[in-house]
XYZ file of C-alpha atoms in Angstrom:
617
model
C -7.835 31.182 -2.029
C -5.190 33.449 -0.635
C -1.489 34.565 -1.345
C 1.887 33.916 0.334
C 2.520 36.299 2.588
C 5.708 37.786 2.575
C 7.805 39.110 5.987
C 9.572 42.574 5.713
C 12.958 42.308 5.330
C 14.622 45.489 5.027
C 17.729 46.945 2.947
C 20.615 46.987 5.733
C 24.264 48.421 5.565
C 26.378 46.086 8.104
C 30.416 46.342 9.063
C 32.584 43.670 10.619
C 35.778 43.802 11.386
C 36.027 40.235 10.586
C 33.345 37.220 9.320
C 34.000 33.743 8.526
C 31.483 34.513 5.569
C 29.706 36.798 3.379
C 26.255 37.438 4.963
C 23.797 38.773 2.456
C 20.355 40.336 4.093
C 17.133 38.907 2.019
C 16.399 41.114 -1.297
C 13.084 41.805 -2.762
C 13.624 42.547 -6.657
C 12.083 42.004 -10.138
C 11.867 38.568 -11.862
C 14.583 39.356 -13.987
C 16.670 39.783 -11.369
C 16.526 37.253 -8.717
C 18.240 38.409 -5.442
C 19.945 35.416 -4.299
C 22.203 35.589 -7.542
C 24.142 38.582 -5.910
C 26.438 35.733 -4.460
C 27.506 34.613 -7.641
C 28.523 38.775 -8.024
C 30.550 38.973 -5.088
C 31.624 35.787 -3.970
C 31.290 33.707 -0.875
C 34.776 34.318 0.252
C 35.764 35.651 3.575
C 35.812 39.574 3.570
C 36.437 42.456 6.253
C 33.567 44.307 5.519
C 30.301 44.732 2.948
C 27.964 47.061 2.110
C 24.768 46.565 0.139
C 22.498 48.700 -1.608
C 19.458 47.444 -4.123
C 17.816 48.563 -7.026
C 15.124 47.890 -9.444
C 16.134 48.968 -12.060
C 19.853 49.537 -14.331
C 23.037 47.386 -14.002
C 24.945 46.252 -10.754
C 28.668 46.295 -10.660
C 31.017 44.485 -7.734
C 33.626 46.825 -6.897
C 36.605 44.853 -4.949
C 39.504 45.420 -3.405
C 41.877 43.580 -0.363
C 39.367 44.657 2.421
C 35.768 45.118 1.028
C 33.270 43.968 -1.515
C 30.953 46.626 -2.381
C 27.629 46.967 -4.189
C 26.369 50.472 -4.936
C 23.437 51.607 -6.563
C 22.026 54.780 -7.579
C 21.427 57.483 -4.644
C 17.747 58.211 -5.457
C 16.716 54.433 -5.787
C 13.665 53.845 -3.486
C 13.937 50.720 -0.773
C 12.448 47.596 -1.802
C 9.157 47.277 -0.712
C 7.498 44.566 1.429
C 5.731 43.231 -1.320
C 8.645 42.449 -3.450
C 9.266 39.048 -5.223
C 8.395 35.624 -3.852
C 10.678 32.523 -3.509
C 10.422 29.061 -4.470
C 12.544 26.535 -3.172
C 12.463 23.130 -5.684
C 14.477 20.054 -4.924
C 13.114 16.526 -7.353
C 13.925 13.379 -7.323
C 11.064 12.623 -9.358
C 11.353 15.601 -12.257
C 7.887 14.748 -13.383
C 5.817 18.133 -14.844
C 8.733 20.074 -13.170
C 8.740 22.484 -16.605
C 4.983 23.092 -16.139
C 5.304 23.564 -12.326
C 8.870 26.180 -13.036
C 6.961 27.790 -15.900
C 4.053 28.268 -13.887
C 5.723 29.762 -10.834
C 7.863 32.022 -12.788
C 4.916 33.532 -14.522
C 3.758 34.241 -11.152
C 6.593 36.111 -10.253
C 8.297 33.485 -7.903
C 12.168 33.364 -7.983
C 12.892 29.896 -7.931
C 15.741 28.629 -5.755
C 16.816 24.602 -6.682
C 19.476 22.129 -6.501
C 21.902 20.166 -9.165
C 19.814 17.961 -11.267
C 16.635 19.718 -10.723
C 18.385 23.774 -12.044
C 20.240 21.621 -14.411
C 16.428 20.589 -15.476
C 14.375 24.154 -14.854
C 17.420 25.398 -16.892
C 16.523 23.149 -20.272
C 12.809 24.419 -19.616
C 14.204 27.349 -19.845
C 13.310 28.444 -16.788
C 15.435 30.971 -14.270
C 16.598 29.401 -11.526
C 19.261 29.976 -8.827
C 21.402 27.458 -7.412
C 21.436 26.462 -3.401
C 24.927 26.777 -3.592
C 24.810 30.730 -4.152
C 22.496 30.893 -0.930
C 24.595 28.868 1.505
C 28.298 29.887 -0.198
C 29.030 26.009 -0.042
C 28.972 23.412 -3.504
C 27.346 19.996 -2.653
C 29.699 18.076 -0.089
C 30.055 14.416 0.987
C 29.072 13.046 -2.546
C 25.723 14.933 -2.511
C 25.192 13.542 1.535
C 24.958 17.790 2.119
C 23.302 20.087 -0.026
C 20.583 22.083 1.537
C 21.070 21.232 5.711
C 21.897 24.694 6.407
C 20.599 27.799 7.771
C 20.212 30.036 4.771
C 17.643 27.143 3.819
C 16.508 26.087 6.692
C 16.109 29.370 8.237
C 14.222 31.132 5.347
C 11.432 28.211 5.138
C 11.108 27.691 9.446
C 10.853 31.365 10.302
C 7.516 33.110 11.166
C 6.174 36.079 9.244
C 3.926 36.792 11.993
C 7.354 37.089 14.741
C 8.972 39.697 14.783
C 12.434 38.550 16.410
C 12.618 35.793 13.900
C 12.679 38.389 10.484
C 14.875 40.416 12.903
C 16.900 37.201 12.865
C 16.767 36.705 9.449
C 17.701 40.072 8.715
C 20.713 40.035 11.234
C 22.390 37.179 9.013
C 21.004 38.280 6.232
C 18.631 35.559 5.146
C 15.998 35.676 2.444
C 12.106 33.784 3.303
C 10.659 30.813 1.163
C 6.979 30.969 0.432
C 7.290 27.667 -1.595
C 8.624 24.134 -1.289
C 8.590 21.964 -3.504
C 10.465 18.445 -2.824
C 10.448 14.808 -3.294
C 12.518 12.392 -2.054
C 15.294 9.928 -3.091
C 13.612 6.547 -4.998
C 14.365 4.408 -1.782
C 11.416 2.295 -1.937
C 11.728 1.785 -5.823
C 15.169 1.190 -4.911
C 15.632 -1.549 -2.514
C 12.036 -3.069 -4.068
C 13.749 -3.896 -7.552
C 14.460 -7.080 -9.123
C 17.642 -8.565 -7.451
C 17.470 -6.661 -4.586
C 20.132 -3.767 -3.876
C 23.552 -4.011 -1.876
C 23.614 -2.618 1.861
C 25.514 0.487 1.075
C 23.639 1.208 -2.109
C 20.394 0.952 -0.212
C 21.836 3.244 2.649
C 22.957 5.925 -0.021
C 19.361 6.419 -1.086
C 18.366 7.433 2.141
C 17.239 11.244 1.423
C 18.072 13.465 4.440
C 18.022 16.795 3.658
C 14.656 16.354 1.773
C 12.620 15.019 4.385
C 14.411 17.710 6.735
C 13.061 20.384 4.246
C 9.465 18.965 3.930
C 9.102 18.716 7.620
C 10.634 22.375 8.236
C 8.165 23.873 5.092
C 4.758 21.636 6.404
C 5.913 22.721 9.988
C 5.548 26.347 9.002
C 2.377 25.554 6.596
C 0.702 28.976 7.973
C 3.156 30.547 6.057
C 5.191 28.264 3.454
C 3.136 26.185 0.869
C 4.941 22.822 1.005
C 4.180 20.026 -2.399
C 5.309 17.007 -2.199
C 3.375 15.128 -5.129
C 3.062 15.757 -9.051
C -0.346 15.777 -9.240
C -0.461 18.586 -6.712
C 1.569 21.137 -8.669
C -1.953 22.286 -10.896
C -3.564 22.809 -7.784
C -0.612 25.003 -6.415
C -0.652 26.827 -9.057
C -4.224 27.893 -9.432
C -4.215 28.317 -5.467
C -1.133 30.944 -6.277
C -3.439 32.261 -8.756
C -6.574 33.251 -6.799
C -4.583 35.253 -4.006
C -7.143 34.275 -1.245
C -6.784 33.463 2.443
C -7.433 29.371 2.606
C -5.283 28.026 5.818
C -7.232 24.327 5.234
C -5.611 23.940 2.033
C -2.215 24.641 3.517
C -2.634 22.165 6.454
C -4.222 19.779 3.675
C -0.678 20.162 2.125
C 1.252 19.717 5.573
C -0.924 16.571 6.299
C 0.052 14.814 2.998
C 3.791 16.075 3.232
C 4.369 14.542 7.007
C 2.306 11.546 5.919
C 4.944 11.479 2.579
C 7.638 11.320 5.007
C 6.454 8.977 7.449
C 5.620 6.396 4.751
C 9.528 6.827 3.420
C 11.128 6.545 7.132
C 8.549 3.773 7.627
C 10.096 1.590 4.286
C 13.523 2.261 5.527
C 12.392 1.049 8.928
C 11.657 -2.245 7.609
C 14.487 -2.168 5.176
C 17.174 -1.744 7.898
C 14.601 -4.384 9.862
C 15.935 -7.259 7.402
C 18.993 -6.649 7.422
C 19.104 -7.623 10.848
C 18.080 -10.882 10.447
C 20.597 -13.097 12.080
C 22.636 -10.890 13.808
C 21.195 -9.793 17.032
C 18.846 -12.658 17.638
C 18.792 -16.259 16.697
C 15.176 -16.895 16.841
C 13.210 -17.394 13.451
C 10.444 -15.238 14.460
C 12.897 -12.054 14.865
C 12.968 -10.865 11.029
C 9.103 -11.132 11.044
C 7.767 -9.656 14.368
C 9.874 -6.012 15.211
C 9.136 -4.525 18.584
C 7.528 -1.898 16.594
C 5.972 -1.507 13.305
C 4.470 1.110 11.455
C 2.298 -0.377 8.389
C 2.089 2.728 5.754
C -1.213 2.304 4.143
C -2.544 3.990 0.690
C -6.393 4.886 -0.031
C -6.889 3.764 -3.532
C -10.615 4.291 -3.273
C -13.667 5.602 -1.145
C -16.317 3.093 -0.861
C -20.370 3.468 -0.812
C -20.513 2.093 2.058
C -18.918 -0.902 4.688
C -19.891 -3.941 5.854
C -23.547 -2.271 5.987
C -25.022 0.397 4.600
C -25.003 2.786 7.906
C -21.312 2.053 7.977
C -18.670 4.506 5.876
C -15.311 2.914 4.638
C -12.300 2.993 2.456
C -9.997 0.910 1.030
C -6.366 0.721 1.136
C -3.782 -0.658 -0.415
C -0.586 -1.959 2.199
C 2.668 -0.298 0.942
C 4.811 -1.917 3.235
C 7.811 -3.371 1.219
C 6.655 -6.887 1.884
C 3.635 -6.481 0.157
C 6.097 -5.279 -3.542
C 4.703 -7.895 -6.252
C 3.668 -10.101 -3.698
C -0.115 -10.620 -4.847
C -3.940 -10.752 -3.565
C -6.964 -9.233 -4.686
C -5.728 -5.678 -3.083
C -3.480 -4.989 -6.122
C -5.844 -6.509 -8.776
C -7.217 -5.262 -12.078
C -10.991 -4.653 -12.777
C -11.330 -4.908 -16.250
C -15.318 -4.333 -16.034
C -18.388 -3.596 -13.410
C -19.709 -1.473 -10.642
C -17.192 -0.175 -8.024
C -16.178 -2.792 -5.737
C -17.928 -2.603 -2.395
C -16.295 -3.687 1.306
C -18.168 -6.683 1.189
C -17.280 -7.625 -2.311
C -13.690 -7.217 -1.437
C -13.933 -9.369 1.818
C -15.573 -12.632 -0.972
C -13.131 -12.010 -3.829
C -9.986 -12.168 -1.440
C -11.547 -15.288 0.510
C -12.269 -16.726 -3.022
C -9.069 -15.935 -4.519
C -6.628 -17.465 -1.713
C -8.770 -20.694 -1.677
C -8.610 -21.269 -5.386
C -4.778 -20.342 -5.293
C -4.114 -23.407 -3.725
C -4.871 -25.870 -5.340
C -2.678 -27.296 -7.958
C -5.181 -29.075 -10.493
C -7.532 -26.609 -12.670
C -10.037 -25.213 -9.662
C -12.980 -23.546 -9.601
C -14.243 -22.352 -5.946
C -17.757 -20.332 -5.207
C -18.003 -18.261 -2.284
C -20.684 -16.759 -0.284
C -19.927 -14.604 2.669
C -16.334 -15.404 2.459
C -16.897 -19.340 3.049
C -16.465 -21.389 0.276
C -19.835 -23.289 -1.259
C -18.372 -25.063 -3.810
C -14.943 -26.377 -4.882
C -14.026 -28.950 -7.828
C -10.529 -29.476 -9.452
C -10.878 -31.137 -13.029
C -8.485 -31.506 -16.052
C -11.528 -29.734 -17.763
C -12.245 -26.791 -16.396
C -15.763 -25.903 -17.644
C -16.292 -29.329 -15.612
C -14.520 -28.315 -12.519
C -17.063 -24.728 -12.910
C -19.962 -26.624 -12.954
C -19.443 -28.921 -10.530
C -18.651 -25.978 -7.808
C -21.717 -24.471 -8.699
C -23.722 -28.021 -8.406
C -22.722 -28.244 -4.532
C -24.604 -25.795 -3.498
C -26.237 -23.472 -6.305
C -28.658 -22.047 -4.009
C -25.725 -20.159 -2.122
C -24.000 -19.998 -5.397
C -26.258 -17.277 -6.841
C -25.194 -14.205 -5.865
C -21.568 -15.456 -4.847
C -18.367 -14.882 -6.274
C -16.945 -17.537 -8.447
C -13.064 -17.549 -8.836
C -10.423 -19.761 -11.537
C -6.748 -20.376 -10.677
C -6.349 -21.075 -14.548
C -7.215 -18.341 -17.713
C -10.555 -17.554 -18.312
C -10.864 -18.444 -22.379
C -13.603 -18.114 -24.758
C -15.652 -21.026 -24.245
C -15.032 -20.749 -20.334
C -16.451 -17.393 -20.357
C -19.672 -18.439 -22.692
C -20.489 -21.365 -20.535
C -19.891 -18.645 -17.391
C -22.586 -16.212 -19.261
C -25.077 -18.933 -20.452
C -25.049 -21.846 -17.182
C -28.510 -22.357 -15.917
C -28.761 -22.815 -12.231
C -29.131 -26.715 -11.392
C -32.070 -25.972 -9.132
C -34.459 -25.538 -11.762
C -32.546 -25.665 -15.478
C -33.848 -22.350 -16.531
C -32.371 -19.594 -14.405
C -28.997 -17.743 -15.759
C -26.846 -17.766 -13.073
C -25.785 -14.411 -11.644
C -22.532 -13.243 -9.606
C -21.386 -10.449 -8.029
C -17.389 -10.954 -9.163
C -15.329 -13.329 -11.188
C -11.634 -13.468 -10.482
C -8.697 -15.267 -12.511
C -5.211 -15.191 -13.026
C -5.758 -13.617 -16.746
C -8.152 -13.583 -19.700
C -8.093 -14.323 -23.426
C -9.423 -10.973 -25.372
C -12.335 -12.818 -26.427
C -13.133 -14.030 -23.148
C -12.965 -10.871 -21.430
C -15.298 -9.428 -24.035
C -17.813 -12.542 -24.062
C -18.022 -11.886 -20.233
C -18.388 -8.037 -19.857
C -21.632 -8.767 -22.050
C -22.532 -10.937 -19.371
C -24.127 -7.896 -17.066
C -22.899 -4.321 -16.680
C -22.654 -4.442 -13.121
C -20.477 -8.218 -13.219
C -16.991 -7.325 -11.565
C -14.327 -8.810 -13.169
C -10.610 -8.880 -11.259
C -7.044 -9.995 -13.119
C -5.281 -10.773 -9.491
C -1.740 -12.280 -9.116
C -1.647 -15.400 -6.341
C -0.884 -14.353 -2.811
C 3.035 -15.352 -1.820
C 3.473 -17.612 0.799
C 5.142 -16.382 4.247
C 3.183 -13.010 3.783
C 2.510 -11.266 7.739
C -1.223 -11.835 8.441
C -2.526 -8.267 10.730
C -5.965 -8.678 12.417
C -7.165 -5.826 14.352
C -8.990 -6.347 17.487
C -10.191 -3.224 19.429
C -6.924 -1.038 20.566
C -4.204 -3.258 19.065
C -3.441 -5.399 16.274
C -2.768 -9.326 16.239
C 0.359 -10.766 13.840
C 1.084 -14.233 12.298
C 2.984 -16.347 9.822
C -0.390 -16.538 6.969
C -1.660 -20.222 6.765
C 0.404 -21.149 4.075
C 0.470 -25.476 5.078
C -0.936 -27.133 1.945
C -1.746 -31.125 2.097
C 2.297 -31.665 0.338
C 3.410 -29.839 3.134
C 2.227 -32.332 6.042
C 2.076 -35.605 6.745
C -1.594 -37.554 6.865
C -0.871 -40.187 9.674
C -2.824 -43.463 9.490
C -4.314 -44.128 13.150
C -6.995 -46.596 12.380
C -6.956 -50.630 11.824
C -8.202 -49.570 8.107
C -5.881 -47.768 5.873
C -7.392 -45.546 3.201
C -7.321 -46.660 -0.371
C -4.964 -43.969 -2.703
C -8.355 -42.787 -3.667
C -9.862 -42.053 -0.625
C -6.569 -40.348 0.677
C -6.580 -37.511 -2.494
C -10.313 -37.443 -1.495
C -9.489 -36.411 2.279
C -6.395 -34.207 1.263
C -8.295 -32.396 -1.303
C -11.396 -32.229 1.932
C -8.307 -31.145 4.146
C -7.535 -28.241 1.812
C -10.847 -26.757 1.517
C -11.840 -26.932 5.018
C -8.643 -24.478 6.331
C -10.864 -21.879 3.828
C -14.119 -22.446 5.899
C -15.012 -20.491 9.268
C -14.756 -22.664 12.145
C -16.192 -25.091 13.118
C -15.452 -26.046 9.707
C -16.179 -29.667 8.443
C -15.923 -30.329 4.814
C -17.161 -33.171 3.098
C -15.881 -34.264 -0.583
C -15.323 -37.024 -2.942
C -13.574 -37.172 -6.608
C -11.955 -33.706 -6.089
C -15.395 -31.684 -5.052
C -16.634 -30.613 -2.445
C -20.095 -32.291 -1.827
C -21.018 -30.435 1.359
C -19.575 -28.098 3.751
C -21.070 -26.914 7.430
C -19.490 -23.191 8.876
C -19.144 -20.651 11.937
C -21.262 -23.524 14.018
C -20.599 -23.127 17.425
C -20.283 -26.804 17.893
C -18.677 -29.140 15.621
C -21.547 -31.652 15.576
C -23.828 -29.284 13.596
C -21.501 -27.658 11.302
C -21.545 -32.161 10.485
C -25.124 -31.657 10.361
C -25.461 -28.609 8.161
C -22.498 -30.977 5.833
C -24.480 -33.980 5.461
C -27.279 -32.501 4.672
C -26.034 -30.145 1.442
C -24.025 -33.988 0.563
C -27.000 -35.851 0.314
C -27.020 -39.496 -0.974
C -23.140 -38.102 -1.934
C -21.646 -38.829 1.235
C -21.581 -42.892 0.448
C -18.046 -42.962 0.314
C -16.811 -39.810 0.594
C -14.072 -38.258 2.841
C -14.465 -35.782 6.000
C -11.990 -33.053 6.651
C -12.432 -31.034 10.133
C -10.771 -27.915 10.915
C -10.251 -28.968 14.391
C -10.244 -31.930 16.415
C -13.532 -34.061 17.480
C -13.987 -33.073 21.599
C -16.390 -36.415 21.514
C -16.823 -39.447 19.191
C -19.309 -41.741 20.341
C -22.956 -40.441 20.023
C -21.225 -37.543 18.202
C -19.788 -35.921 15.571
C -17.280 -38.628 14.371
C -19.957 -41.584 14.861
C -22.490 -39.407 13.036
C -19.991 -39.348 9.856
C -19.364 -43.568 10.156
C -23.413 -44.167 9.867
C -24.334 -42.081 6.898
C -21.322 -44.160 5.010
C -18.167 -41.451 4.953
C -15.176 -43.658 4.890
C -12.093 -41.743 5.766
C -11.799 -38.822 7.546
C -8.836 -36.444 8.225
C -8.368 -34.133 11.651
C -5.506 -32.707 13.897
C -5.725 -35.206 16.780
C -4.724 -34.182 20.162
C -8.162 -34.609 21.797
C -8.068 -36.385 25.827
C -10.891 -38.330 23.486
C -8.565 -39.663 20.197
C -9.158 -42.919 21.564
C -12.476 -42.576 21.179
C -12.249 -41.609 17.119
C -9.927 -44.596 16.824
C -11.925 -47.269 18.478
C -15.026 -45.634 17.009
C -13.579 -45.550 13.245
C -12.604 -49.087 13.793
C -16.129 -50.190 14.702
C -17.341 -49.099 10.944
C -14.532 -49.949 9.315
C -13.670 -46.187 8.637
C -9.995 -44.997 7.938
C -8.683 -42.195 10.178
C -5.706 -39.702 9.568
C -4.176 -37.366 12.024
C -2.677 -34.792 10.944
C -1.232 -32.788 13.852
C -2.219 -29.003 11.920
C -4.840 -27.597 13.090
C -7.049 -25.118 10.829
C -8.767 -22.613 13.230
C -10.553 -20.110 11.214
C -12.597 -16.887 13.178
């Protein structure tokens, strides 16, 4: 720990014959009397001369007259020394724990130095303060657009202890140093983020300029100005303050988090100004959603044990880009109960929580390794739950199970108490259960359920959300797979049409499979999945893996595919007609479609096309 140091700035006696203004040389004095309050004695008017003399000690009178202001003092008054008083510099928006943070750096000797609302604030904490407009001998202009961009500020927080021609500089124009900022910024992003949106001007009026101007200048010249840009930093200012020691990492830690303050706020009114574009210089859709450059600000919320494996560190942030405000997914949900979230864990609850989001009927869905293993809609949901954990239990245990509808009382008991299907007898165990919201009693039924049992509240994902995918030295962008079976048209291509059945069978197929890696083939029946086949690199034995987990099932049932079928005869799509599926639902747009068609026809199996394709790596 280490103090500020403090630049020499010694008592000087200057004529002019003429100055636009009053230029004051910096003064070191007592707390009592802070040294940039002389202004308010003498005025910032223009003058023909001035003369200034300090003390520590008895009153100060201002003697005027048509051609000089002078300040005398008592002849055997000793010159400041070098280790006079301090100065902090404090400029909120946000006044949170500003009385503990003025209180704290008065007690410490600092003269603080602030602007309208926050003096007007230090002042009812009844804390000394002296107002930017007795350093620069200007009141707030432009409807508070200029305040503190000038070079009584700006000089006194840029200048170098350690130089000697810049506290010659200072001295020259008479300019006091800052050990101390303390800013935050205008509310833009709560701003143009709230309910009903903001008008252009408003929005462009909480633009903060000469805040981020004095951050940057203070975490510029960290080595000798401690720059704060957060509330929950001021207790660790003021104990650094405290312990006088020499600590440079803590003042670039401050820097750091003060540029990266800044460049998250310029980042938000990046996009801001971004959509208000839309329309004007370019015509195409894709123009409001893909800039030639973006900056995505990102927020750690938490460090994690460990990533994907154990030999792997990681983190987890949250996106603050202004798209992301109130717009959903598991990143911004609330664990109620359970062990820390892991990378993994947050890879199966997002994967499980945008494929039960979709679906309109009461849904439960069961993932594994971020593929779905078990889907069923039902009017009764403790139904639907079982029958998603029926499909596959084996790679249900383990898994994350996930509810687009409240989690109640008897849900959660029959959560705590199912048996696994396999053998009847063992309690089924998860790693995370997510839902839209919880009854009290079924929150507390289900944190009895195991300590470790994560349980998420999560709000559904919005549709037309930016999808980022990082591939090594760039990033890929998309519109998110939003298409949901109401959104598309399921085109009848075979001699046999499906019955109305069989079509909510292959929709409800169609649905799950654009939630399964690719290949991806799903196979389901009366709302559930039966079987599903993943991440094959052909699509014949992702069918394979399908059938198999459908059993005797598959009489029936309906086929979704992710892609289209490359070969039909002696295939995939001939494999499907013989063990008894009896409609099936794909993209099309093979060379081979022929080949489906004439194929389905042969068995008497309805086809749809449905010109989407749903690629998933």
């Amino acid at each position: 720990m280490f103090g500020v140091g403090v630049g020499v700035a010694p008592t000087i006696t200057s004529t002019a014959t003429s100055v636009a203004h009053t230029r004051l040389p910096r003064i070191n004095a007592t707390p009592s009397f802070s040294s940039y309050s002389l202004l308010s004695l003498i005025g910032c008017g223009r003058v023909h001369s001035y003369s200034l003399r300090f003390t520590r000690a008895g009153p100060i009178k201002a003697m005027a007259d048509t051609d000089t202001h002078t300040l005398s003092v008592p002849h055997t008054v000793s010159q400041p020394s070098a280790s006079g008083n301090k100065h902090a510099l404090i400029s909120l928006s946000d006044k949170k724990d500003l009385a503990y943070l003025g209180k704290g750096l008065q007690e410490l000797g600092y003269i603080i130095v602030s602007t309208g609302g926050t003096a007007s604030a230090l002042e009812s904490a009844r804390v000394s303060v002296t107002k930017v407009e007795q350093l620069t001998c200007f009141p707030e202009m432009l409807d508070g657009r200029v305040k503190t961009l000038h070079p009584n500020i700006h000089g006194g927080i840029l200048a170098r202890r350690d130089q000697k021609h810049h506290m010659e500089a200072l001295n020259k124009h008479g300019i006091g140093t800052f050990d101390v900022v303390v800013v935050n910024l205008y509310p833009f992003y709560d701003k143009v983020t709230s309910i009903g949106g903001i008008e252009f001007e408003d929005g462009i009026e909480n633009i903060d300029i000469g805040g981020p101007a004095m951050i940057r200048a203070a975490a510029k010249n960290n080595k000798d100005v401690l720059v704060v840009v957060d509330p929950n930093d001021y207790p660790l200012l003021v104990e650094f303050l405290k312990g006088g020691g020499d600590d440079q990492h803590f003042r670039r830690r401050l820097a750091w988090k003060a540029f990266q303050h800044v460049a998250s706020y310029d980042s938000a009114v990046a996009e801001w100004l971004w959509k208000q574009t839309s329309g004007i210089s370019k015509s195409s859709a894709d123009y409001d959603k893909f800039p030639p450059s973006l900056t995505v600000p990102l927020e750690c919320i938490s460090s994690l044990r460990y990533g994907e494996n154990p030999h792997q560190k990681a983190a987890f942030y949250v996106d603050k880009r202004l798209a992301e405000v109130n717009a959903g997914g598991i990143a911004t949900s609330i664990q109620h109960h359970g062990k820390e979230m892991s990378y993994n864990n947050y890879l199966d609850a997002d994967a499980a929580w945008n494929c039960v989001s979709e679906f309109r009927n009461p849904t439960c869905v069961v993932v594994k390794h971020t593929n779905p293993c078990g889907v069923a809609s039902r009017d009764d949901i403790l139904e639907a739950y079982r029958l998603a954990v029926k499909a596959d239990p084996v790679s249900a245990f383990g898994g994350i199970v996930a509810f687009n509808v409240e989690i109640d009382e008897a849900l959660a008991r029959e959560i705590r108490e199912f048996r696994s299907p396999t053998d009847g007898e063992t309690r089924m165990f998860y790693e995370i259960v997510v839902a839209p919201k919880y009854s009290n009693k079924g929150l507390e039924i289900l944190q009895k359920k195991s300590k470790s049992l994560r349980i998420l509240e999560a709000i559904k994902n919005e549709k037309g959300k930016l999808s980022l995918r990082q591939v090594g030295g760039g990033w890929l962008a998309q519109d998110s797979d939003d298409l949901t079976p109401q959104d598309i048209q399921f085109n009848v291509v075979s001699e046999k049409a499906p019955q109305e059945s069989e079509l909510c069978d292959a929709e409800f197929a169609w649905l799950c499979v654009k939630h399964v890696k690719s290949n991806a083939i799903v196979i389901a029946k009366n709302n559930c999945m039966l079987g599903m086949g993943s991440g094959q690199p052909n699509r014949l034995e992702s069918l394979r893996i399908a059938l198999k987990k459908a059993g005797d099932e598959v009489k029936g049932s309906a086929l979704a595919s992710d892609a289209f079928f490359p070969f039909a005869w002696k295939d995939a799509v001939e494999e499907a007609c013989e063990n008894g599926v009896s409609v099936i639902a794909e993209p099309g747009g093979s060379i081979r479609d022929v080949d489906a068609i004439d194929c389905c026809n042969k068995y008497g199996v309805s086809l749809l096309f449905t010109n989407v394709r749903h690629f998933r790596h």
